[in-house]
CSV table of C-alpha atoms in Angstrom, one decimal:
chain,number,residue,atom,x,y,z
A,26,UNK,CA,-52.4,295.8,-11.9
A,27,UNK,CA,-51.1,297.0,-8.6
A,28,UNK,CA,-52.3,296.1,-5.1
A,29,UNK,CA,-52.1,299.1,-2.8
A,30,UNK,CA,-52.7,297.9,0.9
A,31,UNK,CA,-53.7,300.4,3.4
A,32,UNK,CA,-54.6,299.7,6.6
A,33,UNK,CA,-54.8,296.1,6.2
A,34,UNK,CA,-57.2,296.8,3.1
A,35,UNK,CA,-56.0,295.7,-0.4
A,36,UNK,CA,-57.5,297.9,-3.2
A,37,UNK,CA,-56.6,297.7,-6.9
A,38,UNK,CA,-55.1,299.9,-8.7
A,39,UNK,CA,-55.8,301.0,-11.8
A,40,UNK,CA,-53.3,301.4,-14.5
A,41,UNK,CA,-54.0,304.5,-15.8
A,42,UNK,CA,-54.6,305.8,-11.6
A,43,UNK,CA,-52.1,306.8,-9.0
A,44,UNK,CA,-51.9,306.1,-5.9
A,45,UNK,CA,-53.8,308.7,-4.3
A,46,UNK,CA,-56.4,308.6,-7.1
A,47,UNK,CA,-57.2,304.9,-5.8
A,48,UNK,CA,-57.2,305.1,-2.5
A,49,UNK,CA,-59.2,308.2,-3.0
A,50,UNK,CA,-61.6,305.7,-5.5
A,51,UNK,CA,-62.4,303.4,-2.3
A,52,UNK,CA,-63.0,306.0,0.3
A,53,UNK,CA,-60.0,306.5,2.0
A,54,UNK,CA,-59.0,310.0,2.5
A,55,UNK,CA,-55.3,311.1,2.4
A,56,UNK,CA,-54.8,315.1,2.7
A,57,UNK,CA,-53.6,316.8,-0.6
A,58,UNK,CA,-53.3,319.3,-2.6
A,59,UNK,CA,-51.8,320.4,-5.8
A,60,UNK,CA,-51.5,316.8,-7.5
A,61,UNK,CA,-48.5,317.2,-9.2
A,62,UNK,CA,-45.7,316.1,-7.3
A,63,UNK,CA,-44.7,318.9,-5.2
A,64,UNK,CA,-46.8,320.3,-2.8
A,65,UNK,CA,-45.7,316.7,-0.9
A,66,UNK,CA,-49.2,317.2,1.0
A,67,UNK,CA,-49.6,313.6,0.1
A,68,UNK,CA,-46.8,312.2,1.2
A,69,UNK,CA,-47.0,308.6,2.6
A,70,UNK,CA,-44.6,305.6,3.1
A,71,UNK,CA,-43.9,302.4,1.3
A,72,UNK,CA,-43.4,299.6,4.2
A,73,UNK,CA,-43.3,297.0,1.5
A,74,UNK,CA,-42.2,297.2,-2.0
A,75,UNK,CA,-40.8,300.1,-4.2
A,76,UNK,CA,-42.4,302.9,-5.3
A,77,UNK,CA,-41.1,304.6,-8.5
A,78,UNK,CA,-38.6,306.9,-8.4
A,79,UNK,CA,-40.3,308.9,-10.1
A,80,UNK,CA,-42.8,309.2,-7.1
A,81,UNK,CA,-39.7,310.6,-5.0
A,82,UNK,CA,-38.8,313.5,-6.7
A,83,UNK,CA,-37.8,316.1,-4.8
A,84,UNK,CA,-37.5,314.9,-1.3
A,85,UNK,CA,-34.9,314.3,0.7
A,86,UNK,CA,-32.7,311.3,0.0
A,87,UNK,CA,-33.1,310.1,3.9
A,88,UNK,CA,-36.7,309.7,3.4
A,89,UNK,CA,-36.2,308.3,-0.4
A,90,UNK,CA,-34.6,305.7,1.5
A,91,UNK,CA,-37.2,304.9,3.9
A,92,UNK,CA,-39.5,304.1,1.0
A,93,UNK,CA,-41.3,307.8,1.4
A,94,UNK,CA,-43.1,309.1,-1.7
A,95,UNK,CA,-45.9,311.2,-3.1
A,96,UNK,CA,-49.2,309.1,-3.4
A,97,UNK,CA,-50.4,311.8,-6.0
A,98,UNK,CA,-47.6,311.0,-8.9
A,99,UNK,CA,-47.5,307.4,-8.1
A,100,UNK,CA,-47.7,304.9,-10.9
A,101,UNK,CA,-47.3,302.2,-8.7
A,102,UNK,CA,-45.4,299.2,-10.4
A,103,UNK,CA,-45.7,296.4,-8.0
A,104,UNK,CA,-47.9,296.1,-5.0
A,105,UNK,CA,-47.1,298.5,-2.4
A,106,UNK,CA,-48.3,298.4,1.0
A,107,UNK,CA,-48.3,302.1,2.5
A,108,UNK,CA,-48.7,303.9,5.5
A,109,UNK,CA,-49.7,307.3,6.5
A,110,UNK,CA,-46.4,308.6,8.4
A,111,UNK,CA,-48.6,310.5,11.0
A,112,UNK,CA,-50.1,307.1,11.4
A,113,UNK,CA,-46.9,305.0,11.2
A,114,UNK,CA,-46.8,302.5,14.2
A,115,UNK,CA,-44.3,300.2,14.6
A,116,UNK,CA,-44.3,296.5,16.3
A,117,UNK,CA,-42.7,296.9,19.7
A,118,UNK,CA,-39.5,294.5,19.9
A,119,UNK,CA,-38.2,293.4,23.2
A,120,UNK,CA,-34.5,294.5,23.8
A,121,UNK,CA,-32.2,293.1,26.7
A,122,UNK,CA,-29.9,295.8,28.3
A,123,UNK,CA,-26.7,294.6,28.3
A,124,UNK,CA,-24.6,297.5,29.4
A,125,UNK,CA,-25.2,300.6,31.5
A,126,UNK,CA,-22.5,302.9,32.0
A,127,UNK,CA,-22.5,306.6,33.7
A,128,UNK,CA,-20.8,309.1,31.5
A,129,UNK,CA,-21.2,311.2,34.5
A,130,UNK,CA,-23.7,311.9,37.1
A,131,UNK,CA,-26.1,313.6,34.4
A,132,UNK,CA,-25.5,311.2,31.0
A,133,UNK,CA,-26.2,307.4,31.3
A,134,UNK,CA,-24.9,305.2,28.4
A,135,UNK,CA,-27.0,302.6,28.1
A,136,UNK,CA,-27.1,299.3,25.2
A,137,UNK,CA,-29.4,297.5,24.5
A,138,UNK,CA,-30.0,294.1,22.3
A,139,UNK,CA,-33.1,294.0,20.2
A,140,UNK,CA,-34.3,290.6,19.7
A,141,UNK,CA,-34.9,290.8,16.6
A,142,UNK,CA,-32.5,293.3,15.1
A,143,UNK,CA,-33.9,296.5,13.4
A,144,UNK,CA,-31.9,298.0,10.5
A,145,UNK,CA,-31.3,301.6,11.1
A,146,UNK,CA,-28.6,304.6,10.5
A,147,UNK,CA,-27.4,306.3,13.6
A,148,UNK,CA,-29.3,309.6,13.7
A,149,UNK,CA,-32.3,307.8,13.6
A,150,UNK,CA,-34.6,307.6,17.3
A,151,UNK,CA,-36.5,304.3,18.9
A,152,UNK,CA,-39.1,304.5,21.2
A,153,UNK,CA,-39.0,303.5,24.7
A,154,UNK,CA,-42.3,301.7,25.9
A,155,UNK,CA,-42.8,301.3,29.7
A,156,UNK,CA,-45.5,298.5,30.8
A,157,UNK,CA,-47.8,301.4,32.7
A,158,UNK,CA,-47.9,303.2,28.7
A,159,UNK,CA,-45.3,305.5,29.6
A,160,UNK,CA,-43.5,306.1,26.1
A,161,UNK,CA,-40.5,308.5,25.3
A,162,UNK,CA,-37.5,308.6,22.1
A,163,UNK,CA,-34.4,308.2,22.0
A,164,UNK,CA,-31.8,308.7,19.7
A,165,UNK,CA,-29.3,306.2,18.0
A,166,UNK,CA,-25.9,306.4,18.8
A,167,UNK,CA,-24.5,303.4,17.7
A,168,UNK,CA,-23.5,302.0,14.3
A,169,UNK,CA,-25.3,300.1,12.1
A,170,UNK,CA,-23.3,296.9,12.6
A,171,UNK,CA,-22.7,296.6,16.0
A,172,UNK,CA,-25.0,294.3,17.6
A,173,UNK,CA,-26.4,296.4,20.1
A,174,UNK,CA,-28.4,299.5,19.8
A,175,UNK,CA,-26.3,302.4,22.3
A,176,UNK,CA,-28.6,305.5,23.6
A,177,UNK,CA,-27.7,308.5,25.9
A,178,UNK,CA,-30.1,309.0,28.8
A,179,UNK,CA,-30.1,312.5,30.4
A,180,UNK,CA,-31.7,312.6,33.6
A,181,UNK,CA,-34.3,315.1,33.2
A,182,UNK,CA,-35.8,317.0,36.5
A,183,UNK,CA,-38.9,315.0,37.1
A,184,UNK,CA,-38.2,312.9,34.5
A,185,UNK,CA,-40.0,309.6,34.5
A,186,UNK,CA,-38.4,307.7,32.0
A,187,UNK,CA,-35.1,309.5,32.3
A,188,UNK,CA,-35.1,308.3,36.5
A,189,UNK,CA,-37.0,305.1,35.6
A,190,UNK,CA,-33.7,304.1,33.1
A,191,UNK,CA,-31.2,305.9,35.1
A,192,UNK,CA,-32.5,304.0,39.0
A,193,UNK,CA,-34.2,301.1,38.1
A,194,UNK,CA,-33.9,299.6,35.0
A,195,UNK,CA,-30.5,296.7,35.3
A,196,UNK,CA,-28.5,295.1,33.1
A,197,UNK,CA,-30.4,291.5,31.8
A,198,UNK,CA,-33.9,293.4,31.9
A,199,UNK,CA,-35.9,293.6,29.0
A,200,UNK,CA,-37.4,297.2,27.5
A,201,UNK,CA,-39.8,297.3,24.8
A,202,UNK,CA,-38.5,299.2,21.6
A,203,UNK,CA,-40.3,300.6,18.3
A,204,UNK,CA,-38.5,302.4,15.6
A,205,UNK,CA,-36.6,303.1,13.7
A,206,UNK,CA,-37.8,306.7,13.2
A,207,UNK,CA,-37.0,309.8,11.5
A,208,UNK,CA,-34.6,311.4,8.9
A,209,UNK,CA,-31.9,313.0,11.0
A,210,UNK,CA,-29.0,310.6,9.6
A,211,UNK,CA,-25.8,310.6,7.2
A,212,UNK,CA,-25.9,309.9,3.9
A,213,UNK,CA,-22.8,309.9,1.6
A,214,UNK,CA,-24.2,311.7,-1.8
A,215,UNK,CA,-21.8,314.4,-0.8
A,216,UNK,CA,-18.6,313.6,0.7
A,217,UNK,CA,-17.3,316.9,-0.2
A,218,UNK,CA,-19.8,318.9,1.5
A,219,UNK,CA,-18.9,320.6,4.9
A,220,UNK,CA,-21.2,319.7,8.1
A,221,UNK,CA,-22.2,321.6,10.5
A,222,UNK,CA,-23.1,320.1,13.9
A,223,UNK,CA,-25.2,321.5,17.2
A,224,UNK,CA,-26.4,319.7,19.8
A,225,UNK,CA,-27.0,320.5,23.5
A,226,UNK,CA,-27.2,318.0,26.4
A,227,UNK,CA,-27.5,314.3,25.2
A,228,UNK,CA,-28.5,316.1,21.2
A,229,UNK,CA,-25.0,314.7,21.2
A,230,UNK,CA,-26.2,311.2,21.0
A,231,UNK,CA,-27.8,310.9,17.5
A,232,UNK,CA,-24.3,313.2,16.6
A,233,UNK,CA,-21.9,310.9,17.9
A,234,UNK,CA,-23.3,308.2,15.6
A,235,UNK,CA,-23.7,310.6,13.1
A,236,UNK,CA,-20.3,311.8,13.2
A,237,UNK,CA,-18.9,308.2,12.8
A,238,UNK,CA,-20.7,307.0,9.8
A,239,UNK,CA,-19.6,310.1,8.2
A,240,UNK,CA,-16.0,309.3,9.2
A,241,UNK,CA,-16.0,305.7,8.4
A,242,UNK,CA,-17.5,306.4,5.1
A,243,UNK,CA,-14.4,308.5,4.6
A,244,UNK,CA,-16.5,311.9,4.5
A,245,UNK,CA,-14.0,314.7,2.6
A,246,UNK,CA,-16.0,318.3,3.6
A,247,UNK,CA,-15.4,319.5,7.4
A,248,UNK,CA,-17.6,318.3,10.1
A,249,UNK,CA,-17.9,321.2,12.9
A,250,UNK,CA,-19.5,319.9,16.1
A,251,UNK,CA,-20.8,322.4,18.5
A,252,UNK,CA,-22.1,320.3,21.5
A,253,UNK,CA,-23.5,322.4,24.4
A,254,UNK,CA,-24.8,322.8,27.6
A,255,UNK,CA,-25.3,325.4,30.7
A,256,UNK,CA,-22.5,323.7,32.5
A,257,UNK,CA,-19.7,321.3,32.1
A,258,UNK,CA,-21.8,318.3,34.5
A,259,UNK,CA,-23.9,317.7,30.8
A,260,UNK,CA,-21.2,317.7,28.4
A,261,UNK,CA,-19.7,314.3,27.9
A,262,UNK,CA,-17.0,312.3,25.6
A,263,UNK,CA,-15.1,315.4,25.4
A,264,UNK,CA,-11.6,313.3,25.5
A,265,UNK,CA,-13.4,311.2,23.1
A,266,UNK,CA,-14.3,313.9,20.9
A,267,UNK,CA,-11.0,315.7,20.8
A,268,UNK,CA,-9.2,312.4,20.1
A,269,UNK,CA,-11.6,312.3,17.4
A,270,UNK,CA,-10.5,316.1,15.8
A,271,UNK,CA,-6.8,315.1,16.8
A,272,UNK,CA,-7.4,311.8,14.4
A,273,UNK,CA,-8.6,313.2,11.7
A,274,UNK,CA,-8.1,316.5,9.9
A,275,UNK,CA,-11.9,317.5,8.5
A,276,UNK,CA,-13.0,316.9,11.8
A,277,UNK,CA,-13.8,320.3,14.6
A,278,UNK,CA,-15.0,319.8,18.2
A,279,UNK,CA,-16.1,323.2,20.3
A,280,UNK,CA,-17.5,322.4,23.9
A,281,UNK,CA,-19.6,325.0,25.0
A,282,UNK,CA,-21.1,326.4,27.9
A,283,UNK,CA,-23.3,328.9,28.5
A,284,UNK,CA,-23.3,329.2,32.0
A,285,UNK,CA,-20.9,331.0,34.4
A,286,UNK,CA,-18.0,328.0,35.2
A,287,UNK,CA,-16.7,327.8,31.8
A,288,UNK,CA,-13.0,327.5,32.3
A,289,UNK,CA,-11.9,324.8,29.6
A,290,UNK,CA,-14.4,325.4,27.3
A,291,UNK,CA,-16.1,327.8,24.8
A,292,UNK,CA,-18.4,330.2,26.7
A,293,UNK,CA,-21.7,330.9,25.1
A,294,UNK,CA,-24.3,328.9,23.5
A,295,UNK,CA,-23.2,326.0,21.2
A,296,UNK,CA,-25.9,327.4,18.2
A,297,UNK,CA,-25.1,331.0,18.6
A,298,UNK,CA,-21.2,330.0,18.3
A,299,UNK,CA,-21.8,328.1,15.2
A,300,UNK,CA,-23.6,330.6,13.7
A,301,UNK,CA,-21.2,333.5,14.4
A,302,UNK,CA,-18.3,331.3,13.0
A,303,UNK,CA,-20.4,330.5,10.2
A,304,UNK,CA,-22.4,332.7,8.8
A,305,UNK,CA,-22.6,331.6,5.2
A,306,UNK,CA,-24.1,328.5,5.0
A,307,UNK,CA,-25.0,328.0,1.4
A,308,UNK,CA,-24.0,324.2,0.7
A,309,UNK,CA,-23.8,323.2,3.7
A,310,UNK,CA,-25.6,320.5,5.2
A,311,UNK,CA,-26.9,320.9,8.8
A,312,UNK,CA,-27.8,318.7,11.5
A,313,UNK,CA,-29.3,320.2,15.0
A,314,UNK,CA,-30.2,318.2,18.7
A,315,UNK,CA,-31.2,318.6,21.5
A,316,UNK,CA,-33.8,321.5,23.1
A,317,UNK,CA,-36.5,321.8,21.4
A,318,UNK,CA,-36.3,325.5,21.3
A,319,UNK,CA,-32.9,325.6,20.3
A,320,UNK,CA,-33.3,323.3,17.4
A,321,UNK,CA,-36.2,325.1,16.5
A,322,UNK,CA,-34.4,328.6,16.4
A,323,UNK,CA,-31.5,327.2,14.9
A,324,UNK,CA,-33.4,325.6,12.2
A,325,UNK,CA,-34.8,329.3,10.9
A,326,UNK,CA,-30.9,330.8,11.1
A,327,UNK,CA,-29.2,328.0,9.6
A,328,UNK,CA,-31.8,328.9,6.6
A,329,UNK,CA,-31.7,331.6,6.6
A,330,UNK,CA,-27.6,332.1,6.5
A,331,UNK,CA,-28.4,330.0,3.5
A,332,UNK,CA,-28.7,326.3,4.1
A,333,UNK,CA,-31.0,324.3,2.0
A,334,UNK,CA,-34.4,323.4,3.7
A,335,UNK,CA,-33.8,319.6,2.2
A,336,UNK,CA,-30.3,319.7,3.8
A,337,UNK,CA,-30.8,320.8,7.5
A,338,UNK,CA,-32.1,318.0,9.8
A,339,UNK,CA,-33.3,318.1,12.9
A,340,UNK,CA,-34.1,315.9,15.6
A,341,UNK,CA,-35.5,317.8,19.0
A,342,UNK,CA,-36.6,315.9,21.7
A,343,UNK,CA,-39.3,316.2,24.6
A,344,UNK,CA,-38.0,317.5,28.0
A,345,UNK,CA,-40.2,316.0,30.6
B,21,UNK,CA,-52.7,325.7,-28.0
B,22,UNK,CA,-49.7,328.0,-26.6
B,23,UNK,CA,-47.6,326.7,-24.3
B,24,UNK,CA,-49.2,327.1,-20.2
B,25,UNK,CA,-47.3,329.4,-17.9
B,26,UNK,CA,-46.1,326.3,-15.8
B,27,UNK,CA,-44.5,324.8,-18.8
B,28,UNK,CA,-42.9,328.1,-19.8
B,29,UNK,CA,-41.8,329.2,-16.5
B,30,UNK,CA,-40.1,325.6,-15.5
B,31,UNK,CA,-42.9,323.7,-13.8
B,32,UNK,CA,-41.9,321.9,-11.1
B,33,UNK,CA,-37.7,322.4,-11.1
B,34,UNK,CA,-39.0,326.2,-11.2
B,35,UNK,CA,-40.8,326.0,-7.9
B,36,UNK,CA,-38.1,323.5,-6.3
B,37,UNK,CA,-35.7,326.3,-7.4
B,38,UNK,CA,-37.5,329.4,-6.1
B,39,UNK,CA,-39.3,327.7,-2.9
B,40,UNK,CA,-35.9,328.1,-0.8
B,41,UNK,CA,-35.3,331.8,-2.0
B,42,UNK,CA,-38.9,332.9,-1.6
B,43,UNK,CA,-39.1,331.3,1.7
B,44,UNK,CA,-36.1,333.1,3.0
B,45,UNK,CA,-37.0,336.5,2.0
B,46,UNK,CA,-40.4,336.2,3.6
B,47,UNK,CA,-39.0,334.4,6.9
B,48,UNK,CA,-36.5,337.7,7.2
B,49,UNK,CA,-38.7,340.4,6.2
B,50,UNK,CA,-39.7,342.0,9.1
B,51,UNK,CA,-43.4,343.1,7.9
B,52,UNK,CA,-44.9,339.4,7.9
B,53,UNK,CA,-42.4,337.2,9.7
B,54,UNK,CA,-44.5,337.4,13.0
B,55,UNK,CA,-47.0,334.8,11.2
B,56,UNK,CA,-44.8,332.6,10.6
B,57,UNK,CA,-43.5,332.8,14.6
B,58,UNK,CA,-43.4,328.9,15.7
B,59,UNK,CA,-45.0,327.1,12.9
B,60,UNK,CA,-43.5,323.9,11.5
B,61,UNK,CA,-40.7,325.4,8.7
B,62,UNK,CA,-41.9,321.3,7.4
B,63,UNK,CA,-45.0,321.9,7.0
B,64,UNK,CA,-44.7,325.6,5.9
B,65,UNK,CA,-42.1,324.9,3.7
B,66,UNK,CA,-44.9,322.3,1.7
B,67,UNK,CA,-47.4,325.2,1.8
B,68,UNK,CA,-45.0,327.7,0.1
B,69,UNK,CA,-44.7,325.0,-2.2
B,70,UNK,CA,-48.3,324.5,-3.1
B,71,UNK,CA,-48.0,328.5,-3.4
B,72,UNK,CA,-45.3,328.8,-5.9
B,73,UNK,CA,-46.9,326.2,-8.1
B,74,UNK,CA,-50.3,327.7,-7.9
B,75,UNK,CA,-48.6,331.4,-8.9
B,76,UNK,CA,-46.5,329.9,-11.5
B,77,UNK,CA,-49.8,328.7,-13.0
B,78,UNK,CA,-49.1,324.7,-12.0
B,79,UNK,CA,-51.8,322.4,-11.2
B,80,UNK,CA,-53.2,322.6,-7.8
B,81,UNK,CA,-56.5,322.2,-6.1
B,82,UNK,CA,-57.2,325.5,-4.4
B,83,UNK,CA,-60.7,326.7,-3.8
B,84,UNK,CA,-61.3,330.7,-2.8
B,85,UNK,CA,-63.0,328.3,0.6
B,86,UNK,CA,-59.7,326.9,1.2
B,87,UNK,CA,-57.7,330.2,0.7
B,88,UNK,CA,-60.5,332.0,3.4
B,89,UNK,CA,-60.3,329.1,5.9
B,90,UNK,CA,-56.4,328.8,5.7
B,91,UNK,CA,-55.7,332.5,6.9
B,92,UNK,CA,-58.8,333.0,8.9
B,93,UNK,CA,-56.8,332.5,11.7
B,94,UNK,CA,-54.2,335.3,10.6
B,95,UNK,CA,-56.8,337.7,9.5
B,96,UNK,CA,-58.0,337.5,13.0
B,97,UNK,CA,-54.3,338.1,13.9
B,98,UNK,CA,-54.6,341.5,11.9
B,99,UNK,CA,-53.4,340.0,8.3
B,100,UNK,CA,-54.3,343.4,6.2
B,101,UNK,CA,-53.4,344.3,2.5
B,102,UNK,CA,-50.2,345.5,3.3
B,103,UNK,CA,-48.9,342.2,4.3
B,104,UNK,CA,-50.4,340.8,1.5
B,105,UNK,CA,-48.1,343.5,-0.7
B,106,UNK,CA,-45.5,342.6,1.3
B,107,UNK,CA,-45.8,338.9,-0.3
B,108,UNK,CA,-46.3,340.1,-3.8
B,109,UNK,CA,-42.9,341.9,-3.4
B,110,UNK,CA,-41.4,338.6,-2.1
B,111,UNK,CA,-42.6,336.5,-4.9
B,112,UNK,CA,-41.7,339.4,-7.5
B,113,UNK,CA,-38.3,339.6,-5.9
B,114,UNK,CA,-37.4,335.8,-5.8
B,115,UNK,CA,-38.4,335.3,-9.9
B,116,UNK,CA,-36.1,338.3,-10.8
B,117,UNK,CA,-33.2,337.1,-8.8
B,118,UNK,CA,-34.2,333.6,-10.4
B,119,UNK,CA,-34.0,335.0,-14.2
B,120,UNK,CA,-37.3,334.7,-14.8
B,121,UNK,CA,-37.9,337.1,-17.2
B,122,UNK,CA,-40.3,340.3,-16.6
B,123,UNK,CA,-43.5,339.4,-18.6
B,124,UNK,CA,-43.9,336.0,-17.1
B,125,UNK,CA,-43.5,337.4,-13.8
B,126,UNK,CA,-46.2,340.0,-14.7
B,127,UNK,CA,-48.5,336.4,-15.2
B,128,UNK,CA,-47.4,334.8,-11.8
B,129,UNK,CA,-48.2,338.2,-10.0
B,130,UNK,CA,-51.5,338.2,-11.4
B,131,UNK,CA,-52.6,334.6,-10.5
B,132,UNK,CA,-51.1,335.7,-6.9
B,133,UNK,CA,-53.0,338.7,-6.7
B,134,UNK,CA,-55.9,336.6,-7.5
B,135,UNK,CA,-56.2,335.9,-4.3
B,136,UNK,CA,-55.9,338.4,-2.3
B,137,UNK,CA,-60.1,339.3,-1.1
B,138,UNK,CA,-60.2,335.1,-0.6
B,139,UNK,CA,-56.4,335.5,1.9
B,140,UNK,CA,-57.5,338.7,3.3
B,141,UNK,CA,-61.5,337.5,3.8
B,142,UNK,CA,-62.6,339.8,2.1
């Protein structure tokens, strides 16, 4: 018999019951619906042990990975000890900053050293925790195997964190971190499949790391990158970049800008670019950050020029 | 016994099949996609889920109370019948384009239909 632990509670599980059937048994409510594996109403999180695979059907590999499954079809083989994702919260971890360079005036690269290191795929976002409460994410744009975790820090009009990072906050100084979060990363089930990339401002972040991993794990389809903003002050790595598509054949880089001084670079907006160059998107697999309303927007077209639901991810972040 | 709908239709790699299609037509049909304007595609693309299986006859857990409280809030947003036709042709349109053939479409259409005083708040 299986011990499910939720919310530091251990119930038994039946072996005849699922998941959701025991939790439901000892009073603790998890929304659901049709109990069969695919409405995915139930969905909750594995933080220890492995839930059948059986339990995963039909969700996307990233969360597969990350131990995600559906409480309502789960046999449960081994003790499990499971989280509600809404709920998840993670342990904060100290991290030293050990570098802080200015990609320009706008985009701050900044690394920091976990101490204790966190096992994550570039994509993925950690949370920045300031002592007065203050809390904002960030994504990954490091690798897995370096030994420090690399973010891009905008510096947003008003922006607390953003000027807080960008002013204050000096190499040696310790930030607290929680993560990693969320399903916006590579995976290499497909290295035929082509890749279409948009982000605006630092949405480049999470795309940069992204766009390595592929690369190193020798990805076959194209990777298009769209990155974007209103002027040229918030794009950034551009040499970088277009060293990158000089390197390596399968590999596009666009600039854009949607404002008026766009000499150099694609004019327009880096999501309605990619979408009128693409426009058939069937097979593809999609990855969109940065503005909120962009990803958003983006998220319906991509779709609906034929892209998968399961294969577009999308990582939008907060501007304030 | 004979065989349910579900099983007969596909069960679930029928509804992971059609879910994309359906939700596709409906987000680019121009006579309902206004109430789907800035929800979570995540979360909607669950409930069309739940939807498909219900139609194709799958297990579910749906009460006529659920169905009246989840589209109160688009009834009040002027939700009528012909929206609700509008759907019907969506779901009739993604089977056919899926193969399935007429008669168990006829089955799915009726389970929908089912529903329609509950949706509508009838």
């Amino acid at each position: 018999m299986a011990k499910i632990t939720y919310a530091e509670q251990s119930y038994e599980c039946r072996n005849d019951e699922s998941v959701l059937q025991c939790l439901t048994r000892h009073g603790v409510e998890l929304s659901s619906s049709c109990h069969a594996g695919v409405c995915q109403t139930c969905m909750i999180k594995a933080t220890t042990g492995t839930p059948p695979a059986d339990a995963q059907k039909g969700l996307k590999p990233q969360l597969q990975q990350q131990g995600y499954f559906l409480a309502c079809v789960c046999t449960p083989t081994e003790d499990l000890t499971v989280v509600n994702p809404d709920e998840d919260v993670m342990p904060q971890i100290a991290a030293t900053v050990i570098d802080k360079t200015a990609f320009n005036d706008a985009m701050l690269r900044l690394r920091i050293k976990p101490e204790t290191s966190i096992d994550y795929h570039p994509g993925q976002f950690v949370n920045i925790h300031r002592d007065d409460g203050l809390v904002r994410s960030y994504s990954i744009a490091s690798q897995a195997n370096d030994d420090y975790i690399e973010l891009h820090i905008e510096r947003l009009p008003e922006g607390r964190m953003s000027g807080w990072l960008h002013d204050e906050i000096a190499i040696g100084d310790k930030i607290n971190i929680d993560g990693p979060h969320g399903e916006c990363f590579y995976i290499d089930n497909k290295p035929d499949q082509n890749l279409l990339m948009v982000g605006t401002g630092s949405g480049l972040a999470p795309l940069w790391g992204i766009i390595q991993e592929a690369l190193a794990k020798n990805h076959q389809g194209e990777i298009h990158l769209f990155h974007g903003s209103h002027s040229a002050q918030k794009l950034y790595l551009i040499n970088e970049l277009q060293q990158l598509a000089d390197n390596h054949a399968n590999f596009f880089y666009t600039p854009c800008i949607s404002g008026p001084e766009n000499k150099g670079f694609k004019a327009g907006r880096a999501n309605e670019l990619a979408l009128s160059q693409f426009q058939i998107l069937g097979g593809w697999r999609i990855f969109l950050c940065g503005h909120p309303d962009m990803v958003n927007d983006t998220k319906k077209k991509t779709f609906l020029a034929g892209a998968s639901f399961n294969e577009i991810h999308a990582d939008p972040f907060i501007t304030q | 016994m004979s065989e349910s709908l579900y099983d007969r239709i596909g069960g679930e790699a029928a509804v992971n099949a059609a879910v994309d299609v359906f939700y596709r037509k409906v987000l680019a049909d121009d006579r309902i996609n206004m109430f789907f304007e800035g929800v979570d595609m995540e979360k909607q693309a669950a409930k069309q889920k739940g939807f498909l299986t219900f139609a194709f006859g799958g297990p579910h857990n749906y009460t006529g109370k659920d169905m009246r409280e989840g589209h109160a809030h688009l009834v009040a947003k002027g939700l009528n019948d012909s929206h609700f036709d509008a759907v019907m042709e969506n779901l009739g349109a993604t089977l056919t384009e899926l193969g399935v053939p007429a008669d168990l479409i006829a089955e799915a259409a009726a389970i929908a239909e089912s529903t329609r005083n509950d949706v509508l708040g009838k």
